mmCIF file of C-alpha atoms and ligand atoms in Angstrom:
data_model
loop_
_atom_site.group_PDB
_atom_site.id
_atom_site.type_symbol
_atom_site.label_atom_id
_atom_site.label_comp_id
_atom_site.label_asym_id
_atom_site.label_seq_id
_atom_site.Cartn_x
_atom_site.Cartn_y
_atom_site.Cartn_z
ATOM 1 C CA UNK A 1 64.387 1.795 54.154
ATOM 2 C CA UNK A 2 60.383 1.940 53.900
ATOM 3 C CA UNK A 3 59.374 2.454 57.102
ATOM 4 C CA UNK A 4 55.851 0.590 56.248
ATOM 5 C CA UNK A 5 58.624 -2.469 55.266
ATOM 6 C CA UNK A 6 59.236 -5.518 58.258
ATOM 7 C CA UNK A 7 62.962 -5.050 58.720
ATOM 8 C CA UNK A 8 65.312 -7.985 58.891
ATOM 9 C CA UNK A 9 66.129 -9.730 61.973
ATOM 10 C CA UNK A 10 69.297 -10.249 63.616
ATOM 11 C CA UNK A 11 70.749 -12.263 65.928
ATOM 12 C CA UNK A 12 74.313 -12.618 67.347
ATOM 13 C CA UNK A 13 76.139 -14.120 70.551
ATOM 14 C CA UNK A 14 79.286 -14.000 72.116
ATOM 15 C CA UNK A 15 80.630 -16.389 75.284
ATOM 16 C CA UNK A 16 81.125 -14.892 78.129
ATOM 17 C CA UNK A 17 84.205 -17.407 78.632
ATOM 18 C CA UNK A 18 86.798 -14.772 78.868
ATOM 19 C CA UNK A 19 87.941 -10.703 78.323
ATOM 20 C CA UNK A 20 86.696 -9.801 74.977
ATOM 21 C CA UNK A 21 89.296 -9.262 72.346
ATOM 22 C CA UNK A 22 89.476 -6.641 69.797
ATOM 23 C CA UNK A 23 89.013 -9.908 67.296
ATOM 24 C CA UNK A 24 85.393 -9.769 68.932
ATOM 25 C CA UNK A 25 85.398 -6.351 68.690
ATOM 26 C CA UNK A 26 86.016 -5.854 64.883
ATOM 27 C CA UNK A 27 84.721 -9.392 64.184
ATOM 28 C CA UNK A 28 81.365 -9.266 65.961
ATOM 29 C CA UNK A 29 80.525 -6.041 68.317
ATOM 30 C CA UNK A 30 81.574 -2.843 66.004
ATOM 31 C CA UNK A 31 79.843 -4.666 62.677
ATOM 32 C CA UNK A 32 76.276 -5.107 65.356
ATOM 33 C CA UNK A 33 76.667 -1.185 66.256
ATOM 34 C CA UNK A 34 76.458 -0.704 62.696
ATOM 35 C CA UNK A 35 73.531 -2.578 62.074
ATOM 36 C CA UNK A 36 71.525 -1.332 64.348
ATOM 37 C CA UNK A 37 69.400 1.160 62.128
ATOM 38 C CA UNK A 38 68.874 -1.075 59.503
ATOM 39 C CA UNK A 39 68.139 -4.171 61.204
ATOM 40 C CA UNK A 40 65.489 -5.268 64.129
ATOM 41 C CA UNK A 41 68.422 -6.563 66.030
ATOM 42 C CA UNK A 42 68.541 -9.069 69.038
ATOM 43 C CA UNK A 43 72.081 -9.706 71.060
ATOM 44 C CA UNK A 44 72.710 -12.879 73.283
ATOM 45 C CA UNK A 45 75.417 -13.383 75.797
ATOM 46 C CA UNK A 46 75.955 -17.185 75.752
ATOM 47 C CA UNK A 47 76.371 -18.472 78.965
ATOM 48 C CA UNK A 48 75.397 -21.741 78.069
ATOM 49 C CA UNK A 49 77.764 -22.357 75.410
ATOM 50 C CA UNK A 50 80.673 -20.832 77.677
ATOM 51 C CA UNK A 51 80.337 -23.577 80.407
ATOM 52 C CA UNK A 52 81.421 -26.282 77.465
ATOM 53 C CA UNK A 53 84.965 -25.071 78.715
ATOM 54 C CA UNK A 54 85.538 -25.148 82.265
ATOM 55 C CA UNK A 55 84.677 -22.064 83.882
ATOM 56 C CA UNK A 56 84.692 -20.699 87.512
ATOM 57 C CA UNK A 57 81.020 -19.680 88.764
ATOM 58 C CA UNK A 58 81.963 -16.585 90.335
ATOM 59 C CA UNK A 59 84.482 -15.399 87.320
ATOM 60 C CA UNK A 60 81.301 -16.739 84.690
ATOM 61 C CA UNK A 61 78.574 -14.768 86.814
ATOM 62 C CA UNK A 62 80.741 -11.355 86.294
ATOM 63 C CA UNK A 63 81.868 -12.140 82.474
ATOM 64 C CA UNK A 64 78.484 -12.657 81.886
ATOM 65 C CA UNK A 65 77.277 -9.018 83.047
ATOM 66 C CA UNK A 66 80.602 -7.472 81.533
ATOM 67 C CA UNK A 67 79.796 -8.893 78.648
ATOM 68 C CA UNK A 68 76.633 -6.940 78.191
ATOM 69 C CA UNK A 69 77.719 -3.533 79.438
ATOM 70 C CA UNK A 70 80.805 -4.025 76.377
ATOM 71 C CA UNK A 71 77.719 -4.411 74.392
ATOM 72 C CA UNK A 72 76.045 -1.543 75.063
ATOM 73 C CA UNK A 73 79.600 0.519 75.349
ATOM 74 C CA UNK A 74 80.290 -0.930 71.903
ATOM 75 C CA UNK A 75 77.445 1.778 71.004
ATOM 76 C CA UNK A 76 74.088 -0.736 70.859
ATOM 77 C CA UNK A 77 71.355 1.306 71.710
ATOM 78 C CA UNK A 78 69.108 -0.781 74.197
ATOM 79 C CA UNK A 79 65.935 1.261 72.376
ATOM 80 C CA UNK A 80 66.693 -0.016 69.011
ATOM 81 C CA UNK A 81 67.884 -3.400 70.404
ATOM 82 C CA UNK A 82 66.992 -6.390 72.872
ATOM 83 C CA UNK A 83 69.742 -8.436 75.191
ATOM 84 C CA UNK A 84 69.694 -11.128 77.258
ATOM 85 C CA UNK A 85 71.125 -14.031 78.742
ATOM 86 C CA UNK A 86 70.740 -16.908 76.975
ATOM 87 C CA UNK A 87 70.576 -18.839 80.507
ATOM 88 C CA UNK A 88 67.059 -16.852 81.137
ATOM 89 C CA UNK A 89 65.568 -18.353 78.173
ATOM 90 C CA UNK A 90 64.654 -22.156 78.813
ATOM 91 C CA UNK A 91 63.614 -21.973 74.945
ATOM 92 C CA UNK A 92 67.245 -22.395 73.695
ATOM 93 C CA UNK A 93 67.703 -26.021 75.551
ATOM 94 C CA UNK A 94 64.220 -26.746 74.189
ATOM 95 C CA UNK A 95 64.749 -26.342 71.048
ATOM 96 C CA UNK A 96 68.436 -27.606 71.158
ATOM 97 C CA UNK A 97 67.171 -31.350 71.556
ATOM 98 C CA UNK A 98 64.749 -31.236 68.835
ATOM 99 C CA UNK A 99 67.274 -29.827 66.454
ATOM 100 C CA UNK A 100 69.702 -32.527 67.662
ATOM 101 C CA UNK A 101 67.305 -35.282 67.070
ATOM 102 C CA UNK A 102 67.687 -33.563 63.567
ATOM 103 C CA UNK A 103 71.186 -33.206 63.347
ATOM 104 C CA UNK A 104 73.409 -35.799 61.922
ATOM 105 C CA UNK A 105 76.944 -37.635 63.921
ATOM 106 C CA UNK A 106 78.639 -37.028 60.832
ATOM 107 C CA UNK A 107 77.676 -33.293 60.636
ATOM 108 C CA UNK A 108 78.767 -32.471 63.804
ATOM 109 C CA UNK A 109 82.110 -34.265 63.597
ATOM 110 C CA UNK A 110 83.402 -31.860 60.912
ATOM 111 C CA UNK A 111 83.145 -28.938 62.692
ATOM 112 C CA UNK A 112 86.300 -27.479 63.177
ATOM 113 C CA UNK A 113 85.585 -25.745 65.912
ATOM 114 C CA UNK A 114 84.992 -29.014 67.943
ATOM 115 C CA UNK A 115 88.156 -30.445 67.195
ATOM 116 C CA UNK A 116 90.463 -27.442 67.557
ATOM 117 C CA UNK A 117 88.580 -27.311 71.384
ATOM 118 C CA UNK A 118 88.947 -30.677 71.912
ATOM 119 C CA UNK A 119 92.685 -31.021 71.056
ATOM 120 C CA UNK A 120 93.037 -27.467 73.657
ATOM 121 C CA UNK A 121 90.922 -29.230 76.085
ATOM 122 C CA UNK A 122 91.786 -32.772 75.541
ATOM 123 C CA UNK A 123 90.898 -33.600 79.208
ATOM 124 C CA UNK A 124 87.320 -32.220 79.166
ATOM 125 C CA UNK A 125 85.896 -33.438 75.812
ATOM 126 C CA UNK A 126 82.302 -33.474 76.868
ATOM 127 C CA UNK A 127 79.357 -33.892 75.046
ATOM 128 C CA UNK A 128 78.337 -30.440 75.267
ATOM 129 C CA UNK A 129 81.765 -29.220 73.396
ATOM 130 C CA UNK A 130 80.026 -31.871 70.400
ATOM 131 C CA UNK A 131 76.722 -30.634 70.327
ATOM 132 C CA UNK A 132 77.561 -26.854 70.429
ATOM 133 C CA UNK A 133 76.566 -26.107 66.772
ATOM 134 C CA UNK A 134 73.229 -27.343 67.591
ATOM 135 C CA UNK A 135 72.577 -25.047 70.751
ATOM 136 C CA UNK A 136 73.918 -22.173 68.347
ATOM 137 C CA UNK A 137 71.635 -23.704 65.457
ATOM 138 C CA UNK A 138 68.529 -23.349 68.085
ATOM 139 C CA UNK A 139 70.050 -19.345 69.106
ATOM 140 C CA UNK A 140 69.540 -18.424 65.813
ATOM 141 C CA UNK A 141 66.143 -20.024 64.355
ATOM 142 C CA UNK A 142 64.383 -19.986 67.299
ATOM 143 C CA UNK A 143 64.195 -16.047 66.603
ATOM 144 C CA UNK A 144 63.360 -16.664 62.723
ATOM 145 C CA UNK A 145 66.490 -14.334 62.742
ATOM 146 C CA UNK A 146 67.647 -13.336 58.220
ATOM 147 C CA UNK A 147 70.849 -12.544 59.066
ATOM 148 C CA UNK A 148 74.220 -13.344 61.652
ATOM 149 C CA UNK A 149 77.099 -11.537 61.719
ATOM 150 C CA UNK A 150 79.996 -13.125 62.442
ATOM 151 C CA UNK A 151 84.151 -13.448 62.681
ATOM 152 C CA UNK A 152 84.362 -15.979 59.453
ATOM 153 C CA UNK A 153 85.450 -18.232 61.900
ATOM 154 C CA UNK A 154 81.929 -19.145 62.710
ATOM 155 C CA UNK A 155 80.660 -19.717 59.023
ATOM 156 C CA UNK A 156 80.398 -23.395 59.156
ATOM 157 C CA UNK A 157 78.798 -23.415 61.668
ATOM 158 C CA UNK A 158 76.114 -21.084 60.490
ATOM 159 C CA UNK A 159 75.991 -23.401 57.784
ATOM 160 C CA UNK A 160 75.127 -26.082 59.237
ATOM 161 C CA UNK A 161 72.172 -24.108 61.219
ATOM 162 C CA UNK A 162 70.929 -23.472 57.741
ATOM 163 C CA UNK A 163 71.238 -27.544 56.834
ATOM 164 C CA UNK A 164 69.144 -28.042 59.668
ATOM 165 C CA UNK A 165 66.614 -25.563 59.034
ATOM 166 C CA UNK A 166 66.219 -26.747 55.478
ATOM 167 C CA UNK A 167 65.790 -30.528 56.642
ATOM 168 C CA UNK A 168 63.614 -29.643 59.654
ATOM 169 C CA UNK A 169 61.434 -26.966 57.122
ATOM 170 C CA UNK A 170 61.504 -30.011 54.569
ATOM 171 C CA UNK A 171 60.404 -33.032 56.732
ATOM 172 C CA UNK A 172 58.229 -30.963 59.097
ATOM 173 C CA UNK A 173 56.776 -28.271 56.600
ATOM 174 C CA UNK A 174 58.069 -24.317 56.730
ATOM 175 C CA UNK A 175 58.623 -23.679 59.700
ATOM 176 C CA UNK A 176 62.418 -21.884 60.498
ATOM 177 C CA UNK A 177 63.707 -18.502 58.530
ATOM 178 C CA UNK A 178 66.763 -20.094 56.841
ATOM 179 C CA UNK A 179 69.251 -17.711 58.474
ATOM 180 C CA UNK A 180 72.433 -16.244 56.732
ATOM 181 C CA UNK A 181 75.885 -15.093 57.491
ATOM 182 C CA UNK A 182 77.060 -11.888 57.593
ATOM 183 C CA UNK A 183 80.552 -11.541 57.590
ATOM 184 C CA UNK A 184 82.562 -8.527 56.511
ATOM 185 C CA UNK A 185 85.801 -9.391 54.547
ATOM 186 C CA UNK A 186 88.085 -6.872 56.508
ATOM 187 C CA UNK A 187 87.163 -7.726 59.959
ATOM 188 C CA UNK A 188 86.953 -11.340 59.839
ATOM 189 C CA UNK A 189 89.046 -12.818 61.107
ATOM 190 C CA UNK A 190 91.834 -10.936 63.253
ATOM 191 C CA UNK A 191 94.874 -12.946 64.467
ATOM 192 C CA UNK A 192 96.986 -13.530 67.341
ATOM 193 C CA UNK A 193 99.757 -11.350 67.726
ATOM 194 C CA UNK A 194 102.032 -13.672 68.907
ATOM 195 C CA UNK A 195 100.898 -16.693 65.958
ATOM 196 C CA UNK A 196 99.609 -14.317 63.193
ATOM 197 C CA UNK A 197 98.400 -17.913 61.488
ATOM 198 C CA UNK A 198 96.421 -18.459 64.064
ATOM 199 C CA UNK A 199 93.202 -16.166 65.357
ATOM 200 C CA UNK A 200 93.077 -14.158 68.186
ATOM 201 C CA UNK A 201 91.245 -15.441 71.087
ATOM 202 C CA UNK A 202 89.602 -14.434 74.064
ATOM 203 C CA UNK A 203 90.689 -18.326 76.003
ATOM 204 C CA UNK A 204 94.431 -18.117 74.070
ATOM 205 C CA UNK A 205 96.581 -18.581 77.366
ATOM 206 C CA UNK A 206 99.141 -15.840 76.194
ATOM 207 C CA UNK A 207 97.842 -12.331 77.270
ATOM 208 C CA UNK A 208 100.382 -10.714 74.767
ATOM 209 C CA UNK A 209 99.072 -12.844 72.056
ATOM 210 C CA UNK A 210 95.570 -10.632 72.137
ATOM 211 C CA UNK A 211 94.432 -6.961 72.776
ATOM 212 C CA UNK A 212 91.710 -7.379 75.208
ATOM 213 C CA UNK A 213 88.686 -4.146 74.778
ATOM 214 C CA UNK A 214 89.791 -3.297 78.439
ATOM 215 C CA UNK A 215 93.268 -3.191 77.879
ATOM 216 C CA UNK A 216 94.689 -0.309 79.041
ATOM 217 C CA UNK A 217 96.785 2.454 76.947
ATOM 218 C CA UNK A 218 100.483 1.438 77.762
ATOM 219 C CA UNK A 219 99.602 -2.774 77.642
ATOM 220 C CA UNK A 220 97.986 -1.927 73.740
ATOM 221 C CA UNK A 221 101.037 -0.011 72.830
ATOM 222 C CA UNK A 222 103.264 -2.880 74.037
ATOM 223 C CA UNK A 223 101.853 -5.817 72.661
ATOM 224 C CA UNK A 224 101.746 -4.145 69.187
ATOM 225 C CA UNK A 225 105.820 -3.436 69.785
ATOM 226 C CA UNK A 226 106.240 -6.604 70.371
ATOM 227 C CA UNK A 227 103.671 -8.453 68.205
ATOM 228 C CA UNK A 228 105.265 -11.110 65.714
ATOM 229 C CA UNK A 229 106.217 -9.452 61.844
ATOM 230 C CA UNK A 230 108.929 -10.582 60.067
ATOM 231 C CA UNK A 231 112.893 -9.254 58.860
ATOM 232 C CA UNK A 232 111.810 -6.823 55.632
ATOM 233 C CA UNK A 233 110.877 -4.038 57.356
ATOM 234 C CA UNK A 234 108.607 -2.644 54.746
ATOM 235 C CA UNK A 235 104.950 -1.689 55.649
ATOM 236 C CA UNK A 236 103.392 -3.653 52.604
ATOM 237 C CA UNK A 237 99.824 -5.795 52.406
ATOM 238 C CA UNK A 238 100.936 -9.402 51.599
ATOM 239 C CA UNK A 239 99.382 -11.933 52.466
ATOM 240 C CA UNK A 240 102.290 -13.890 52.723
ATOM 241 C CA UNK A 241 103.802 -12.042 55.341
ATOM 242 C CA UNK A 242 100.668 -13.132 57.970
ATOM 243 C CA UNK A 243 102.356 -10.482 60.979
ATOM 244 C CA UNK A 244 102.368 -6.954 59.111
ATOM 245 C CA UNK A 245 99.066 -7.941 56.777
ATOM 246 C CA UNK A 246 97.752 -8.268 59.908
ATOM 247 C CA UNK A 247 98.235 -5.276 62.084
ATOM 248 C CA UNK A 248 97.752 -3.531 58.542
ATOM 249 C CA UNK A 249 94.389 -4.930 58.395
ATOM 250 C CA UNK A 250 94.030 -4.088 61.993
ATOM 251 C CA UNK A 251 94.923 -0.475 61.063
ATOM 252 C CA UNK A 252 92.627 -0.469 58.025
ATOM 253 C CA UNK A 253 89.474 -1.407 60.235
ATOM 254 C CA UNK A 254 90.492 0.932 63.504
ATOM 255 C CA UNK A 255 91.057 4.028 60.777
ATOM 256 C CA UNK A 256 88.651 2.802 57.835
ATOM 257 C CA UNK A 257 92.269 3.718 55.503
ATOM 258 C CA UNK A 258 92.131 1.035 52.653
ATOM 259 C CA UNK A 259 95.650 -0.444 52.230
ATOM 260 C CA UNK A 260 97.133 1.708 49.512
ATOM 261 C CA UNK A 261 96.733 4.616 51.513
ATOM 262 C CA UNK A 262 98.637 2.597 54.532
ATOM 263 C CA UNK A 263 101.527 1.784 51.928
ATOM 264 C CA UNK A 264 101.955 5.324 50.824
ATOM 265 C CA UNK A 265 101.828 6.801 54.823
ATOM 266 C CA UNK A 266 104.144 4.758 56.203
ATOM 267 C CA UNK A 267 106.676 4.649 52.911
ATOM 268 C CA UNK A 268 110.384 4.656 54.206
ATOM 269 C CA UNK A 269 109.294 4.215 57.678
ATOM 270 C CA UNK A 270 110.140 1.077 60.202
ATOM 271 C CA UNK A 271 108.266 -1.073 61.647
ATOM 272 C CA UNK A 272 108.781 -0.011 64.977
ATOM 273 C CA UNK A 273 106.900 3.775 63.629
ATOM 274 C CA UNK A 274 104.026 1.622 62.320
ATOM 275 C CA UNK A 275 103.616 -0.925 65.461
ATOM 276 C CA UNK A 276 103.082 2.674 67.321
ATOM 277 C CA UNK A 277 100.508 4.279 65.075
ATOM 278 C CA UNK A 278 98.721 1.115 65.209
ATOM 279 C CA UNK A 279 98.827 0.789 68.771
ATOM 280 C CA UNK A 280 97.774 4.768 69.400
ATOM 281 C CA UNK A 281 94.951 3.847 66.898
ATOM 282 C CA UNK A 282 93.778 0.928 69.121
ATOM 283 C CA UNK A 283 93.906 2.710 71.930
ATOM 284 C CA UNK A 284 91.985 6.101 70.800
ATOM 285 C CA UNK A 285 89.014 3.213 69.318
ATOM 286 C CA UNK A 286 88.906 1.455 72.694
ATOM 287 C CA UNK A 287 89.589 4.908 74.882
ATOM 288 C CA UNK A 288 85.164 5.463 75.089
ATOM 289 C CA UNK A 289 84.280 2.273 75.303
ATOM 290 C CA UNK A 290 86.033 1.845 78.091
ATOM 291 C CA UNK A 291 84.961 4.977 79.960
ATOM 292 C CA UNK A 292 81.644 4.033 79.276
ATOM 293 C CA UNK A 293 82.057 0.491 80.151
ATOM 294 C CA UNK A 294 83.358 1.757 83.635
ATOM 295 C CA UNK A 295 80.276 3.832 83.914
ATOM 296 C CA UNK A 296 77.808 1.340 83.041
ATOM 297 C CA UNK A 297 79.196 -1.519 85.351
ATOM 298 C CA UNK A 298 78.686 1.066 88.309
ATOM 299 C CA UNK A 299 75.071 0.922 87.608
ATOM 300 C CA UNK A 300 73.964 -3.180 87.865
ATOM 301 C CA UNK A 301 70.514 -1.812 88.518
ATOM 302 C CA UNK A 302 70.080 -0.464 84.543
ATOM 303 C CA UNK A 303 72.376 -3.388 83.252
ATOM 304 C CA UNK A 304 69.200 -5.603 85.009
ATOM 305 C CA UNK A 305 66.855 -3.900 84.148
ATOM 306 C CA UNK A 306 67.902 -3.846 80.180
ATOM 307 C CA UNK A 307 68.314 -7.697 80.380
ATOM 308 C CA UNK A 308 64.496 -7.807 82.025
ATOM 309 C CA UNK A 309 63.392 -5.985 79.304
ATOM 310 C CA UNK A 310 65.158 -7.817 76.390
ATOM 311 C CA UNK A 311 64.324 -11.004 78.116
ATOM 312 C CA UNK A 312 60.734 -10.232 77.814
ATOM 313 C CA UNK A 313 61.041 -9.708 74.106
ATOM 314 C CA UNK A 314 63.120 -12.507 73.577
ATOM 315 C CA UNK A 315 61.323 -14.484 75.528
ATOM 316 C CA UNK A 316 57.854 -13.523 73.411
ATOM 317 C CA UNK A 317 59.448 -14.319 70.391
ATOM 318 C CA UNK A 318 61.117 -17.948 71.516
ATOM 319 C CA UNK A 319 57.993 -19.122 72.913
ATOM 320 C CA UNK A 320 55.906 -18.704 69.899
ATOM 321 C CA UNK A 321 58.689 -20.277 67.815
ATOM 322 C CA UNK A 322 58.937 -23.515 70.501
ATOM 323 C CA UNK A 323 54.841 -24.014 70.688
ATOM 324 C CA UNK A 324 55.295 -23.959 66.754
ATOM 325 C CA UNK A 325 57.913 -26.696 66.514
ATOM 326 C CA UNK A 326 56.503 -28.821 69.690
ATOM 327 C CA UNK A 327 53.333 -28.791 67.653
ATOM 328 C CA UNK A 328 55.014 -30.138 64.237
ATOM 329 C CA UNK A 329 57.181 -32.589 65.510
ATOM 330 C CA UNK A 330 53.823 -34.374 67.459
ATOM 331 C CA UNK A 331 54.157 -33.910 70.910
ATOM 332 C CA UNK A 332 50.743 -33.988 72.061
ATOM 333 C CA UNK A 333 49.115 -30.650 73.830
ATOM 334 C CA UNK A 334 46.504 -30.879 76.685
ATOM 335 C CA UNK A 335 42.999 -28.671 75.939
ATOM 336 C CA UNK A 336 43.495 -26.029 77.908
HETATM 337 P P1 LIG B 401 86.943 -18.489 72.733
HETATM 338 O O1 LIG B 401 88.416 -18.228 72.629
HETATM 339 O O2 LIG B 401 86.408 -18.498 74.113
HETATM 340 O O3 LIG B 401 86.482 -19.638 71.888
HETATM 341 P P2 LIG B 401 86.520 -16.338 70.855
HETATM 342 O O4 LIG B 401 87.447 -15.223 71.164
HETATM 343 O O5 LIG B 401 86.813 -17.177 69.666
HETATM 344 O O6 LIG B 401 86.269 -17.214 72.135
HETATM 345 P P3 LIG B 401 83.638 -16.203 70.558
HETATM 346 O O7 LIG B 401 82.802 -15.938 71.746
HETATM 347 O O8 LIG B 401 83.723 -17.628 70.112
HETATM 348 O O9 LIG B 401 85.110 -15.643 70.739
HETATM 349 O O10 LIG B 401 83.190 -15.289 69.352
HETATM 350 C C1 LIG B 401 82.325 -14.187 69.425
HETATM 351 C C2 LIG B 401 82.276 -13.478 68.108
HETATM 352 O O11 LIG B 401 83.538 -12.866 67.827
HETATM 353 C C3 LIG B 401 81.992 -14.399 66.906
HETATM 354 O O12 LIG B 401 81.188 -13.694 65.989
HETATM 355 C C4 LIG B 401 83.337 -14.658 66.338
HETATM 356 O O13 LIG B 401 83.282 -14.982 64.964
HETATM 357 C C5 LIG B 401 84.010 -13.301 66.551
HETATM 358 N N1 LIG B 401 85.458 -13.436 66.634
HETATM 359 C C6 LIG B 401 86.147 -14.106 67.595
HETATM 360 N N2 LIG B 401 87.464 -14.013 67.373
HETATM 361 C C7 LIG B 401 87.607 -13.283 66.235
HETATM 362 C C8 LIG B 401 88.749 -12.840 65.485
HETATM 363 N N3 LIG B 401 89.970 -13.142 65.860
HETATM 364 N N4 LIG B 401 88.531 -12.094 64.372
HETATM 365 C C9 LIG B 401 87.279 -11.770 63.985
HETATM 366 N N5 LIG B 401 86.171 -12.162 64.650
HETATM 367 C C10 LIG B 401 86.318 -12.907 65.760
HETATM 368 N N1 LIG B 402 79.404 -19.834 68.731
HETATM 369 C C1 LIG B 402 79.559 -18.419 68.687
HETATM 370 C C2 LIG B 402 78.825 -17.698 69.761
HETATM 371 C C3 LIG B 402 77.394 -17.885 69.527
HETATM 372 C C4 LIG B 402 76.642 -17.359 68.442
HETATM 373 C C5 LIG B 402 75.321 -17.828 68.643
HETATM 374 C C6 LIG B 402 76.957 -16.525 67.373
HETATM 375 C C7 LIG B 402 76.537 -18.639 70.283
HETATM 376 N N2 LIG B 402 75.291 -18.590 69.766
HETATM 377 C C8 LIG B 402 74.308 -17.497 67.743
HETATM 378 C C9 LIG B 402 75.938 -16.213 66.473
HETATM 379 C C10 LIG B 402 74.639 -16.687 66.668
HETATM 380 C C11 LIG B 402 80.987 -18.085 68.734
HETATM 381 O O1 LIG B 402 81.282 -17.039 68.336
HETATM 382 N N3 LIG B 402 81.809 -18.943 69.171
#
């Protein structure tokens, strides 16, 4: 790239409502790593979103700090990017009710998202769990971000960010970067072990269903022997057989082997050979990030101090964006 060129922003999130999965891993945190150089990049942990599902304070608090040192043991430098809390930003809820005073019933009632969670939560279907795309809509433009990567499970909502840009930009005059997804077709979308049709997920209530980034060595190996495939036995990529594509495509993105090459190296082997070289493969990724995550969460006084520092960015950033839109939409400002 030109170095006399603006690089492209970017802006991502993940909840801290759980242990991180290696969906989130492959899906989100390895694809921002390799970004980094390319990109200006800015990384959110998103408390604010998390508490749509119940959480416990104290168990929130910790995710919430974990979630930044797997960040930063993912391989994000802190000098080439900025994190924070999206709690320490009062700009997000700003912006959120403007956008929502933009954002349509209807819209929000075909997210997907919303009603998987509210069939799993069916006792706690607040209004927060509802208006979630339009918090995430306000993470995103309120940093004029170009580009989100994502798990594909988060496209619609990215498009709707983009519907509400365009409206807002049209009725209001340019004012938000219409953002885009970035979503890489092998990492997408990883899935449960246990339901291959159905993702893996950091709140699914069955611990064998998902490799957690902290798993240990002996639990990985395990809950790839026993994760869900099917009677063939034959290591082949089809899509109809959801269990092996799966852990193929799991093997693919852990090794960067395309499938052909998996085919040919496991030929006239088992499945039980394969679930092992997957699992060893898993474990060897995970093996420094977890050393380093070990280190890092020894050492609260650097994890603070990166968060005071990417605060302070963010925080430059979201409160030029907020005067901007408090401006446009009329709300009247005293003379200083
Ligand atoms: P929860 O179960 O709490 O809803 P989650 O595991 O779905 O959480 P999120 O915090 O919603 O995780 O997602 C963080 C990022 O990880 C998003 O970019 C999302 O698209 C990505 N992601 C989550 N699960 C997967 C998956 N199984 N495969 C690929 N990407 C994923
Ligand atoms: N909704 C996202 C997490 C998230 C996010 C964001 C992702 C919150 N704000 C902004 C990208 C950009 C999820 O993965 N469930």
């Amino acid at each position: 790239m030109n170095t006399t060129e603006q690089k492209k922003r970017i802006l991502s999130a993940v909840q801290p409502s759980g242990n991180l999965t290696l969906g989130n891993y492959l899906g989100a945190l390895k694809n921002w790593a390799d970004l980094q150089e390319d990109f200006e990049c800015i990384y959110c942990v998103a408390d604010l979103h998390a508490i749509t599902v119940r959480q416990e304070p104290a168990v929130l608090r910790k995710k919430s700090l974990d979630t930044l040192a797997l960040y930063l043991a993912s391989g994000i430098d802190p000098k080439k990017a900025a994190f924070f809390l999206q709690s320490h930003v009062p700009e997000h809820t700003q912006l959120s009710w403007v956008l929502g005073c933009n954002t349509m019933f209807g819209e929000l009632s075909r997210m997907t998202q919303f009603k998987d969670k509210s069939q799993k939560h069916a006792d706690n279907i607040n209004a927060g769990l509802f208006t979630y795309p339009v918090l995430m809509a306000a993470d995103i433009l309120l940093y004029q971000a170009d580009l989100v990567p994502v798990g594909s499970d988060q496209k619609q909502h990215i498009e709707l960010a983009r519907d509400i840009a365009n409206r807002f930009n049209s009725v209001y005059s340019p004012t938000f970067t219409v953002p885009e997804a970035y979503i890489l077709k092998s990492s997408a979308r990883i899935m449960s072990l246990a339901e291959p049709e159905r993702k893996m997920s950091k709140s699914d209530p069955n611990a064998n269903a998902s490799i957690f980034m902290l798993d240990r060595k002996d639990d990985i190996i395990r809950k790839f022997k026993r994760a869900v495939t099917d009677s063939e036995a034959v290591v082949a990529a089809d899509p109809n057989r959801p269990g092996i594509y799966n852990l193929i495509n799991i093997y693919s993105c852990l090794t960067g082997k395309d499938e052909k090459e998996i085919e040919r190296e496991f030929e006239g082997k088992g499945y039980g050979d394969f679930k092992l070289a997957v699992g060893e493969a898993c474990a060897d990724a995970l093996a420094p990030l977890q050393a380093e995550f070990d280190h890092l969460t020894k050492d609260k006084a650097y994890l603070d101090e990166i968060l005071r520092e990417g605060t302070e960015k963010a925080s430059w950033i979201a409160r030029k964006t907020i005067q901007k839109v408090y401006r446009k939409v009329g709300f009247y400002q005293s003379q200083k």
